[in-house]
Coordinates of C-alpha atoms in Angstrom, one line a residue:
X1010 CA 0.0 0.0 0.0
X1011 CA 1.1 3.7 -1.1
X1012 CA 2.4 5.4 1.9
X1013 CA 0.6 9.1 2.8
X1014 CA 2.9 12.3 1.2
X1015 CA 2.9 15.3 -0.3
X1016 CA 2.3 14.0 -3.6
X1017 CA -1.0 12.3 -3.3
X1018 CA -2.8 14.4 -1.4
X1019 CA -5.2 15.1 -3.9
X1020 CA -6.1 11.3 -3.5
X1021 CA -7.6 12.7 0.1
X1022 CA -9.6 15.2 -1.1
X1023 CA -13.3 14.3 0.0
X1024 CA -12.7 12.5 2.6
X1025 CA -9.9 14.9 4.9
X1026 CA -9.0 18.2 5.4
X1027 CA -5.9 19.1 4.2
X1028 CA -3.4 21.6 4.3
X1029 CA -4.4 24.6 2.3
X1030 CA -0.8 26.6 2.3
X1031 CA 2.5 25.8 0.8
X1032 CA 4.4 24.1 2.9
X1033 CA 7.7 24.5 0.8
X1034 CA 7.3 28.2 1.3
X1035 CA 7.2 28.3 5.1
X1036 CA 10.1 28.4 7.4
X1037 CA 10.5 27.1 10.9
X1038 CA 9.6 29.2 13.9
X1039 CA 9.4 26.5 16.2
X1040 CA 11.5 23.4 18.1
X1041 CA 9.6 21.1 19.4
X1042 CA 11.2 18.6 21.9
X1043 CA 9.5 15.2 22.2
X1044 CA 7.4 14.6 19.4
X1045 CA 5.1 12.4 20.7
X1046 CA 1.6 12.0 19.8
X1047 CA 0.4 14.4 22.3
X1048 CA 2.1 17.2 20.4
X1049 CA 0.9 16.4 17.1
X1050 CA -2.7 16.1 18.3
X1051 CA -2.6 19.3 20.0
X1052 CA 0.2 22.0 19.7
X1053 CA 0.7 20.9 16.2
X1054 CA -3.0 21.0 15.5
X1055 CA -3.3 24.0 16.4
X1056 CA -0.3 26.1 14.8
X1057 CA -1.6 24.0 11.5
X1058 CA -5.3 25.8 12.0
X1059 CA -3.2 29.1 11.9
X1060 CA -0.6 27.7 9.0
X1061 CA -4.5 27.5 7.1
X1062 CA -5.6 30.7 8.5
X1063 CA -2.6 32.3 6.5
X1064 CA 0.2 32.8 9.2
X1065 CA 3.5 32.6 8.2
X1066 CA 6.6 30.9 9.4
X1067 CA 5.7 29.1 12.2
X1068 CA 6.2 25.6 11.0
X1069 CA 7.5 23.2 13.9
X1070 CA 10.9 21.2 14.2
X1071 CA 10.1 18.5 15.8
X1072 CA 12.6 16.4 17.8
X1073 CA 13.1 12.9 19.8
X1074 CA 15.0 12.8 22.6
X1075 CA 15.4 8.6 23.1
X1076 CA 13.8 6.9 20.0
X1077 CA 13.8 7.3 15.6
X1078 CA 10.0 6.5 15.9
X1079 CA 8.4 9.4 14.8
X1080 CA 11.2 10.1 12.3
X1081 CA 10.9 7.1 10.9
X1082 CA 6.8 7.4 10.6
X1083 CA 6.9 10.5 9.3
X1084 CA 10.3 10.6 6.7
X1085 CA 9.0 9.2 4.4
X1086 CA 5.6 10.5 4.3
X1087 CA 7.1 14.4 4.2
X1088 CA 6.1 15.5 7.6
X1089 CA 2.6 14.8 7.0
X1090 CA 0.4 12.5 9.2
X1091 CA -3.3 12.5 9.7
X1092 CA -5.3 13.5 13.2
X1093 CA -8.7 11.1 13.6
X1094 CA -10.9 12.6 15.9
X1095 CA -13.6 10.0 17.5
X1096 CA -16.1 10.9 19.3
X1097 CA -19.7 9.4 19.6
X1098 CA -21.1 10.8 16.6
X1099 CA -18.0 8.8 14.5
X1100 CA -15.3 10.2 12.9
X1101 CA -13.3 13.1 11.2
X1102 CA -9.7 13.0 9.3
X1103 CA -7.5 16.3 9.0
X1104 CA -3.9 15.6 7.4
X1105 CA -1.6 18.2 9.4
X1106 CA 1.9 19.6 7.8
X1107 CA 2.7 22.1 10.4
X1108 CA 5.9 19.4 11.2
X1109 CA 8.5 20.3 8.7
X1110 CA 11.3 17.8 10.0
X1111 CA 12.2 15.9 12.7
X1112 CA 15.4 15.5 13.9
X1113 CA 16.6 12.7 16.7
X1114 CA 19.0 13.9 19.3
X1115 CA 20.6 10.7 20.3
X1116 CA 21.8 10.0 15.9
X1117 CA 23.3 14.2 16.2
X1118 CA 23.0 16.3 19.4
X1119 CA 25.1 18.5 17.4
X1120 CA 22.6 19.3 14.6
X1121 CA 19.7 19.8 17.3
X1122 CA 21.2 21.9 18.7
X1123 CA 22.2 23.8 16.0
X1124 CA 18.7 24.2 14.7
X1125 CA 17.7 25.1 18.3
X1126 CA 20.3 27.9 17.9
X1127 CA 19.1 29.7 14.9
X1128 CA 18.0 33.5 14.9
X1129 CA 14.2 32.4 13.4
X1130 CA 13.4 29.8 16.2
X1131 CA 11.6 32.2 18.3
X1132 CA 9.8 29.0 20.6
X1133 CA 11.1 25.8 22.0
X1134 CA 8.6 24.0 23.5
X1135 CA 8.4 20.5 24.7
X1136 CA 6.1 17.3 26.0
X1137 CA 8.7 15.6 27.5
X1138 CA 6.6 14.1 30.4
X1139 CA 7.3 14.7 34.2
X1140 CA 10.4 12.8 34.2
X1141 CA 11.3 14.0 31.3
X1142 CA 12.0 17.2 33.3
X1143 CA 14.7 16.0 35.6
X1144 CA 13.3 16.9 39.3
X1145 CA 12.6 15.9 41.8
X1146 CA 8.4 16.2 42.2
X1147 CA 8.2 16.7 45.7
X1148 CA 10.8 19.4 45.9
X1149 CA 10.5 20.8 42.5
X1150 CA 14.6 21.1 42.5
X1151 CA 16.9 19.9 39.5
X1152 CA 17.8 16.2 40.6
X1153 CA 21.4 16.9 40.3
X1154 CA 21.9 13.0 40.3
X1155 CA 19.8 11.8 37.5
X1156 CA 22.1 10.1 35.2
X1157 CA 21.1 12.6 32.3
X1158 CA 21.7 15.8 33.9
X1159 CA 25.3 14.5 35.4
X1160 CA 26.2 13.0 31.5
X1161 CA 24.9 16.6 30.2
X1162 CA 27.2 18.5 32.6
X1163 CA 30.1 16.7 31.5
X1164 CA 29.1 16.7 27.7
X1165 CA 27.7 19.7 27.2
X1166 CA 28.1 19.3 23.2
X1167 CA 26.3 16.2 23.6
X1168 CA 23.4 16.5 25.9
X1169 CA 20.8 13.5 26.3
X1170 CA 18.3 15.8 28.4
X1171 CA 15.6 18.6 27.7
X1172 CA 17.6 20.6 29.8
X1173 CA 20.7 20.1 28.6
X1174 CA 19.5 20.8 24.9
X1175 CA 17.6 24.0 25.9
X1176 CA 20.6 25.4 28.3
X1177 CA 23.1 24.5 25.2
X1178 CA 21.0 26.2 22.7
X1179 CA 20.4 29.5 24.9
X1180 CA 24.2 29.8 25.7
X1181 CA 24.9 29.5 21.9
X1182 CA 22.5 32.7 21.5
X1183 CA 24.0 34.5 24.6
X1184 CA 27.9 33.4 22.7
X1185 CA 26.4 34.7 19.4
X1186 CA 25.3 38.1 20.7
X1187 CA 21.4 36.8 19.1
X1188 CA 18.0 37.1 20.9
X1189 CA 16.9 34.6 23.2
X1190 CA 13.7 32.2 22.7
X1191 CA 10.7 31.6 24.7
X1192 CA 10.9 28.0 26.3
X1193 CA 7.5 26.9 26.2
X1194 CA 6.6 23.9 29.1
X1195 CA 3.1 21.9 27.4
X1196 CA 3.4 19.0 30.1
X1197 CA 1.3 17.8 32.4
X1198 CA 2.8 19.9 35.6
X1199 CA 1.1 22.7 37.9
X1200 CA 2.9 25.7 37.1
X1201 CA 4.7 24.0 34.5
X1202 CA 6.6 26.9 33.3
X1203 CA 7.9 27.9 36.6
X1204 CA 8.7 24.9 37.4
X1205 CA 10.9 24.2 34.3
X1206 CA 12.7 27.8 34.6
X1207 CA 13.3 26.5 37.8
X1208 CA 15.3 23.3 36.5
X1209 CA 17.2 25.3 34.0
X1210 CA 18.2 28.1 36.0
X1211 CA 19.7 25.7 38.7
X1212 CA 21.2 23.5 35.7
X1213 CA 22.6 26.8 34.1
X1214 CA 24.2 28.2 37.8
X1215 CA 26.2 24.6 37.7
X1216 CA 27.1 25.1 34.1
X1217 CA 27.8 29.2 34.1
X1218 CA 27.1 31.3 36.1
X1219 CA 27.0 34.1 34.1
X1220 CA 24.6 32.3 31.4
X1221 CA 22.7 31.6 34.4
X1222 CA 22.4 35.6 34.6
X1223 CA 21.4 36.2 31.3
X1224 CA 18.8 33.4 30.9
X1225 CA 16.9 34.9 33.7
X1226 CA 17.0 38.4 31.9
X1227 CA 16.2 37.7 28.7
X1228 CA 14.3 34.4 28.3
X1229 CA 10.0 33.8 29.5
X1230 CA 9.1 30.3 30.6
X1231 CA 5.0 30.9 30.2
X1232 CA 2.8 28.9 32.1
X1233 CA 0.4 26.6 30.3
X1234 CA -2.7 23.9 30.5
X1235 CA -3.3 21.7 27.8
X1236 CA -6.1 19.6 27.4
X1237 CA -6.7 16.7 25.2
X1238 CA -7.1 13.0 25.7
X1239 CA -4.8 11.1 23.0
X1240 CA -5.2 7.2 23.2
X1241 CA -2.1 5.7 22.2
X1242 CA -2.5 4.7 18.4
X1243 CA -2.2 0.8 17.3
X1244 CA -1.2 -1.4 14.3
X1245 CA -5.0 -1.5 13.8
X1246 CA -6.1 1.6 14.6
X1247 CA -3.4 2.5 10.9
X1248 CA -4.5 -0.7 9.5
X1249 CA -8.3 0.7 10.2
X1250 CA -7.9 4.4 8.5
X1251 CA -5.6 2.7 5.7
X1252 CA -8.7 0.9 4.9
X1253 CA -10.6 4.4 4.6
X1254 CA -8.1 6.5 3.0
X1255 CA -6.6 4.4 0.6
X1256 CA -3.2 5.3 2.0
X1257 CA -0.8 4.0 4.7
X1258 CA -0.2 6.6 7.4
X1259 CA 2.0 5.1 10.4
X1260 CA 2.5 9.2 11.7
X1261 CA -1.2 9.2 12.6
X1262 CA -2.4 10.2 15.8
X1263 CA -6.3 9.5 17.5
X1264 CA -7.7 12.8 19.7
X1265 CA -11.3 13.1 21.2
X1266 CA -12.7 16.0 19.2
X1267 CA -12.6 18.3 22.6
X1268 CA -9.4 20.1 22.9
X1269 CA -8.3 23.0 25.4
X1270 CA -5.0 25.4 26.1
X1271 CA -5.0 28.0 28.1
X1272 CA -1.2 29.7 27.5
X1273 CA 0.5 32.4 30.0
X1274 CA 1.2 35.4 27.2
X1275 CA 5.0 35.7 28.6
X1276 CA 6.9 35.6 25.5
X1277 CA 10.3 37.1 25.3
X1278 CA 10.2 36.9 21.5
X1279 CA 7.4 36.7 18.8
X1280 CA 4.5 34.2 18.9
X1281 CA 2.4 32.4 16.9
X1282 CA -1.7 34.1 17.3
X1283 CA -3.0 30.9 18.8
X1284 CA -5.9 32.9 20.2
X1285 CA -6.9 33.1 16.8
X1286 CA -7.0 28.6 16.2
X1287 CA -8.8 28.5 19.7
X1288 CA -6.2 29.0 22.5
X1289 CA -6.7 31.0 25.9
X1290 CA -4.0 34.1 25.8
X1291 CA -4.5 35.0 29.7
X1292 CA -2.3 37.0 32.3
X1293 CA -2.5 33.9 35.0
X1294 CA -3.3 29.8 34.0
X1295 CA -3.0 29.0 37.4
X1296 CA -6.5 28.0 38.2
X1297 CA -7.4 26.6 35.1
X1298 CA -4.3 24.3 34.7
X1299 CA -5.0 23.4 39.2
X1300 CA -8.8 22.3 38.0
X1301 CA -7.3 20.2 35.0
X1302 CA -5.0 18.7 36.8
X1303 CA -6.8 17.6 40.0
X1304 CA -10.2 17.1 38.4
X1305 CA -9.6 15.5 34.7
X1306 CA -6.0 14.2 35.3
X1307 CA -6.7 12.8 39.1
X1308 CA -10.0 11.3 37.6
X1309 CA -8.1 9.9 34.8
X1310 CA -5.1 8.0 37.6
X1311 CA -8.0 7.2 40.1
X1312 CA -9.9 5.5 36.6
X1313 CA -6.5 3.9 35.5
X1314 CA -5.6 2.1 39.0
X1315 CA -9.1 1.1 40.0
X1316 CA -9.8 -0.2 36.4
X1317 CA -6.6 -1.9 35.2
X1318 CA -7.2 -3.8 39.2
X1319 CA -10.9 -4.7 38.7
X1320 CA -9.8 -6.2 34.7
X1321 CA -10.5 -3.3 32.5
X1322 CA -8.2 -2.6 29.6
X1323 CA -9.9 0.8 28.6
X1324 CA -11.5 3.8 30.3
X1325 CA -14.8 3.8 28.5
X1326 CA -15.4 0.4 29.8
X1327 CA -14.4 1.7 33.4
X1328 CA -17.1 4.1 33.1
X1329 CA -19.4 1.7 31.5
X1330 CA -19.6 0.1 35.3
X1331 CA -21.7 1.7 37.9
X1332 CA -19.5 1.2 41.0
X1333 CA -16.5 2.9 39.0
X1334 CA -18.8 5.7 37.4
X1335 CA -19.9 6.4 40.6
X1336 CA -16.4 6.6 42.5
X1337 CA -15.2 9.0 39.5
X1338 CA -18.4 11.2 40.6
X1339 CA -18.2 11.3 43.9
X1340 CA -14.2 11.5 44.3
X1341 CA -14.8 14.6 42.0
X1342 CA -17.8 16.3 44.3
X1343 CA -16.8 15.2 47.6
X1344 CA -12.6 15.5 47.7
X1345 CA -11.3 17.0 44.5
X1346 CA -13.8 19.9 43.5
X1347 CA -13.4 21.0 47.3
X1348 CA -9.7 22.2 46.4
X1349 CA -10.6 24.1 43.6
X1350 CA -10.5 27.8 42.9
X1351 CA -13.1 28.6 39.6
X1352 CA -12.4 30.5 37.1
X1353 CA -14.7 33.7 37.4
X1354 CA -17.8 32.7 34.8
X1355 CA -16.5 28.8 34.6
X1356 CA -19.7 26.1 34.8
X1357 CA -17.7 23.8 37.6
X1358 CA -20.5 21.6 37.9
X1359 CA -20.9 21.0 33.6
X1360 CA -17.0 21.0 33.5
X1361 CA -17.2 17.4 35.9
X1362 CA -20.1 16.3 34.0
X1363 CA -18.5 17.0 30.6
X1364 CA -14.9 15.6 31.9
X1365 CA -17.4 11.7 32.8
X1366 CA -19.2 12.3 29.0
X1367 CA -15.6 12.6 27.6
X1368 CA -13.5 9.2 29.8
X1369 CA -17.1 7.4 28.5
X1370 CA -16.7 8.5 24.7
X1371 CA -16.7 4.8 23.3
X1372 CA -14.7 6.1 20.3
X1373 CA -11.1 6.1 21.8
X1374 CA -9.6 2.9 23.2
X1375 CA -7.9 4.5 25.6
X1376 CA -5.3 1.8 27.7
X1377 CA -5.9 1.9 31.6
X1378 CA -2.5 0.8 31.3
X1379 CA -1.0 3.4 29.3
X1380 CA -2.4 6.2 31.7
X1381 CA -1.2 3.9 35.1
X1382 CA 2.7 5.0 33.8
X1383 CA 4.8 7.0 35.4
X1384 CA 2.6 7.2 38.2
X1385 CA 5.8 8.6 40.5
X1386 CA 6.0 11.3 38.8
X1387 CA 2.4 11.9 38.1
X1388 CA 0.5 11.3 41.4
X1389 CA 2.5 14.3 43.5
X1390 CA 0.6 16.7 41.0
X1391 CA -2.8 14.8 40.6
X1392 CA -3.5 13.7 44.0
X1393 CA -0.9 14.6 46.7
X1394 CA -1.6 18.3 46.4
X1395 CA -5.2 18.0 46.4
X1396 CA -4.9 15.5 49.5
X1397 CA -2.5 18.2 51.1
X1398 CA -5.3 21.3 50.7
X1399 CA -7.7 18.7 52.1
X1400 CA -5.8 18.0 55.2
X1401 CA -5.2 21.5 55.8
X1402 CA -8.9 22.2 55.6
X1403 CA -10.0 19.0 57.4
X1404 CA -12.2 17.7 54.0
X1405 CA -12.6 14.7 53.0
X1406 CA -9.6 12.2 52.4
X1407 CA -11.3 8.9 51.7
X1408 CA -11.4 8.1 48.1
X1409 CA -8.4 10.1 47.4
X1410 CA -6.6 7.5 50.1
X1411 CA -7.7 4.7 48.2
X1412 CA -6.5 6.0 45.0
X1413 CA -3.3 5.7 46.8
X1414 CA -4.3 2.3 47.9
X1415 CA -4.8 1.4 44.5
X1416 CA -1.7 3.1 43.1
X1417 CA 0.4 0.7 45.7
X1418 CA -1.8 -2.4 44.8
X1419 CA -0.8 -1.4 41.3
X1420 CA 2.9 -1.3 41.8
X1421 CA 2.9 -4.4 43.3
X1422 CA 3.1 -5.8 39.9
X1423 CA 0.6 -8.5 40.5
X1424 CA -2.9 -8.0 39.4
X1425 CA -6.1 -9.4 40.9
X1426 CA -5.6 -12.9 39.0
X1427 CA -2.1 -13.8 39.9
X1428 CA -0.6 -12.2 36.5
X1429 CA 2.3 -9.9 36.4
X1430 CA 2.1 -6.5 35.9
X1431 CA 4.4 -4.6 33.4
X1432 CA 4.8 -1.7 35.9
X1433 CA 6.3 1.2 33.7
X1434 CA 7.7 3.9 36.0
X1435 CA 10.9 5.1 37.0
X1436 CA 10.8 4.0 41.0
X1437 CA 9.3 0.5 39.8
X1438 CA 11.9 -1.5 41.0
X1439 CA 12.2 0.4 44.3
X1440 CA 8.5 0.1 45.1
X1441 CA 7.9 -3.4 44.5
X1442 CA 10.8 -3.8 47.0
X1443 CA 8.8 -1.6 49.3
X1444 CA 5.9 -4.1 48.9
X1445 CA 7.8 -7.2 49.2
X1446 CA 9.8 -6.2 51.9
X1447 CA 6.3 -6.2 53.8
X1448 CA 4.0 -8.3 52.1
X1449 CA 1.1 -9.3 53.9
X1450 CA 0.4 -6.4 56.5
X1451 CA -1.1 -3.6 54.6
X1452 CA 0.0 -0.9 57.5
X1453 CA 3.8 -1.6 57.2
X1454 CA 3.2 -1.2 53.5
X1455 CA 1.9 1.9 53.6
X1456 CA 4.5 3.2 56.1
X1457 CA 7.2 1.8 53.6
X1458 CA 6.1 3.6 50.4
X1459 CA 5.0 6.9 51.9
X1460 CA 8.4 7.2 53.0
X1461 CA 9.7 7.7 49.6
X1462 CA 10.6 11.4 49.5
X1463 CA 10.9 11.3 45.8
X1464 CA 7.2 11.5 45.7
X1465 CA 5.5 12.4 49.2
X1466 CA 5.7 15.4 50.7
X1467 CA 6.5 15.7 54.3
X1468 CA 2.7 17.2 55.0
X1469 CA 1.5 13.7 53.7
X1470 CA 3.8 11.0 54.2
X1471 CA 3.4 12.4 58.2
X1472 CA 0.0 12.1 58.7
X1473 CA -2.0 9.6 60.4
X1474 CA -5.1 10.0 58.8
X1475 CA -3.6 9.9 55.3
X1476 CA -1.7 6.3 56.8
X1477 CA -4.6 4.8 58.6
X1478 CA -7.6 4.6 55.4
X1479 CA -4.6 3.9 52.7
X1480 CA -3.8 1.2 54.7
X1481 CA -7.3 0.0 55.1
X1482 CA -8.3 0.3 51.9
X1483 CA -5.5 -1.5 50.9
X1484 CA -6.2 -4.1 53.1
X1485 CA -9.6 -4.2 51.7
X1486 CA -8.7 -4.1 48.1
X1487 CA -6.2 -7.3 48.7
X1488 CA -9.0 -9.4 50.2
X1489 CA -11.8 -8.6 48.3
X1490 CA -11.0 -7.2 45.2
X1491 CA -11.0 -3.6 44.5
X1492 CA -14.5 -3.5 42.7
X1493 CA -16.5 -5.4 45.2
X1494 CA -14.5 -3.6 48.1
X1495 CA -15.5 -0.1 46.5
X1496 CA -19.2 -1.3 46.2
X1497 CA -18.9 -2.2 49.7
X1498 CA -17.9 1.2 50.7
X1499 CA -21.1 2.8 48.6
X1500 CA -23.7 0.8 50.2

């Protein structure tokens, strides 16, 4: 089968939207690091709405940090790759060339960073993940140990990190007397900006201390909230549009047809009008990005642990039973929506119900397992901070402790039937450990992981309350299951 490029387009014509600009023409305004599928669906989507609206030069560089993937998906199909939005109504195809190239750091950090370095990159963002970012969660602070950041120091030429590539590419500017470029955080992080100026400024101050100086006087780290759920895509999921398009595209991406950013305007250089594709230009994204992340993204974990347990390999199926649906309500009313500041003029309550209406749409698959990764790094930003403001204000803790509960079950990496788990997440190997060390007596279990300060705050990991119904629940959920123990707990 004929792969998708620029030269059958035409082919595409009643059944996609395509790009209505030349693409030859435009130049690149923008590095993108960790081209992922989240990007294209989003970021990328978006700047291609503008590319169609008639803007000019804003084409994206995209770039891997580990893997040829995405290069290899989208070489030889020249950039171009096809967004399938599903929702309940069916579907809708849009072939997006806002990607212009992508490059793979590992094959030449040099050339990277070269691009990174040019005079008409006016934006590096990135979705590199929370890892991705080299911290420590709990602290916020530049892990000065992660493997990464200590190869980066000594090979500065060379970088493997984010960081490393964004500090090399700003003291190349600052050397060539040039401008510096907005570094533009789209991860899944509350104040996701700050916290990545935080990680460069502390990287930079061991690298140079007078780079350090002039990063923090010339360069913006805006804050922003992204919104979009993005289902990993499958071999069948290509095989399924090649069948409708008549083409192969193995760069194409699956979104929900709801999509949300709300961007800080902090930028030290010029910008793309996003406003105009859709995007939120607003002086402060603190409260939308704190409502998104507690009450879509600590649905989404709480979903992911409890379902993946209880046998569920997608979310819509999660939501398809009762017990679950009604956890995902009531963990949203009772705990999480208590923590939240709303936007002046913001529906809270048709935001939840639209959030349930979206993890339900039966048109994206999804994985429970895809969004249980990483949970290390995820949970101190969906859960933790919302437990913390709950604490503080004596609310209600219950179902956000048995999240927890089911977090740890999870990590165990034995499910409900005896099978192994494939546990993806940095601390695996150190919280099954944890949960070996002490198998069998839920309270010493508890004790053992919430003493991991990579993750749990001190306000947390100290209290009682927080210790006493994780460790019950968990003690429930190993005897009787997590659905039937969270039915129990409803009637």
């Amino acid at each position: 089968m004929q792969r998708l490029n620029k030269n059958n387009l035409g082919a595409l014509a009643n059944v996609a939207s395509l790009p209505n600009y030349d693409r030859d023409a435009q130049q690149a305004g923008i590095v993108h690091l960790g081209i992922g599928a989240f990007h294209r669906a989003h970021q990328a989507w978006y700047t291609e709405a503008l590319l169609n609206k008639g803007a000019q030069n804003w084409q994206i560089i995209g770039a891997s940090l580990r893997s040829p993937t995405v290069k290899n998906q989208l070489a030889e199909q020249d950039g171009l790759y096809t967004v399938v939005e599903r929702g309940p109504e069916g579907e809708k195809f849009q072939v997006v060339g806002a990607v212009k190239d992508v490059l793979v750091g590992p094959e030449s950090p040099a050339a990277l960073l070269e691009v990174m370095s040019k005079p008409e990159i006016k934006i590096v963002s990135l979705t590199v993940t929370e890892k991705g970012y080299c911290h420590d969660p709990a602290s916020g602070n530049l892990n000065e140990s992660h493997p990464d950041i200590v190869h980066d120091l000594e090979n500065p030429q060379a970088p493997k990190s984010a960081i490393g590539y964004i500090v090399g590419a700003l003291n190349a500017r600052r050397k060539a007397g040039g401008k510096s470029f907005t570094v533009l955080s789209c991860d899944n992080l509350p104040n996701n900006g700050e916290v990545l100026e935080k990680v460069v400024l502390q990287y930079a101050d061991k690298f140079d201390t007078e780079l350090a100086a002039w990063i923090r006087a010339n360069t913006t780290f805006p804050c922003t909230m992204i919104d979009r759920i993005v289902p990993a895509t499958t071999d069948a999921d290509r095989g399924e549009l090649e069948g409708k398009l008549g083409l192969r595209d193995e760069g194409m991406v699956l979104a929900e047809p709801f999509s949300q950013w709300v961007i800080e305007d902090n930028f030290c250089s010029d910008r793309p009008a996003w406003e105009d594709a859709g995007a939120l230009l607003v002086d402060e994204v603190h409260a939308y990005e704190i409502m998104k992340l507690r009450l879509l993204n600590g649905s989404h974990s709480l979903l992911a642990y409890t379902g993946y347990l209880a046998g569920f390999d997608y979310v819509s199926e999660v939501m398809r039973e009762p017990v679950l649906a009604k956890l995902c309500q009531e963990f949203m009313d009772r705990e999480v929506g208590q923590t939240v500041q709303v936007p002046t003029g913001f529906d809270m309550e048709e935001y939840k119900v639209q959030l349930r209406e979206r993890f339900a749409n039966p048109g994206l698959k999804h994985r429970t397992w895809q969004i249980a990764m990483d949970g290390s790094q995820k949970i101190p930003q969906r859960w933790l901070q919302t437990l913390a403001a709950q604490l503080d204000g004596e609310g209600n803790i219950d179902y956000l402790c048995l999240a927890l509960a089911a977090w740890i079950r999870y990590v165990s990496g034995v499910d409900e039937r005896g099978q192994p788990i494939d546990v993806q997440d940095p601390l695996a190997a150190e919280l099954k450990s944890l949960v070996d060390a002490n198998r069998g007596d839920a309270a010493a279990i508890v004790t053992a992981v919430l003493g991991v300060k990579a993750v749990f705050p001190q306000a947390v990991a100290a209290s009682e309350k927080v210790h006493a119904a994780t460790a019950d629940w968990l003690a429930r959920i190993s005897e009787q299951g997590v659905l039937a123990a969270v039915k129990a707990a409803q009637q």
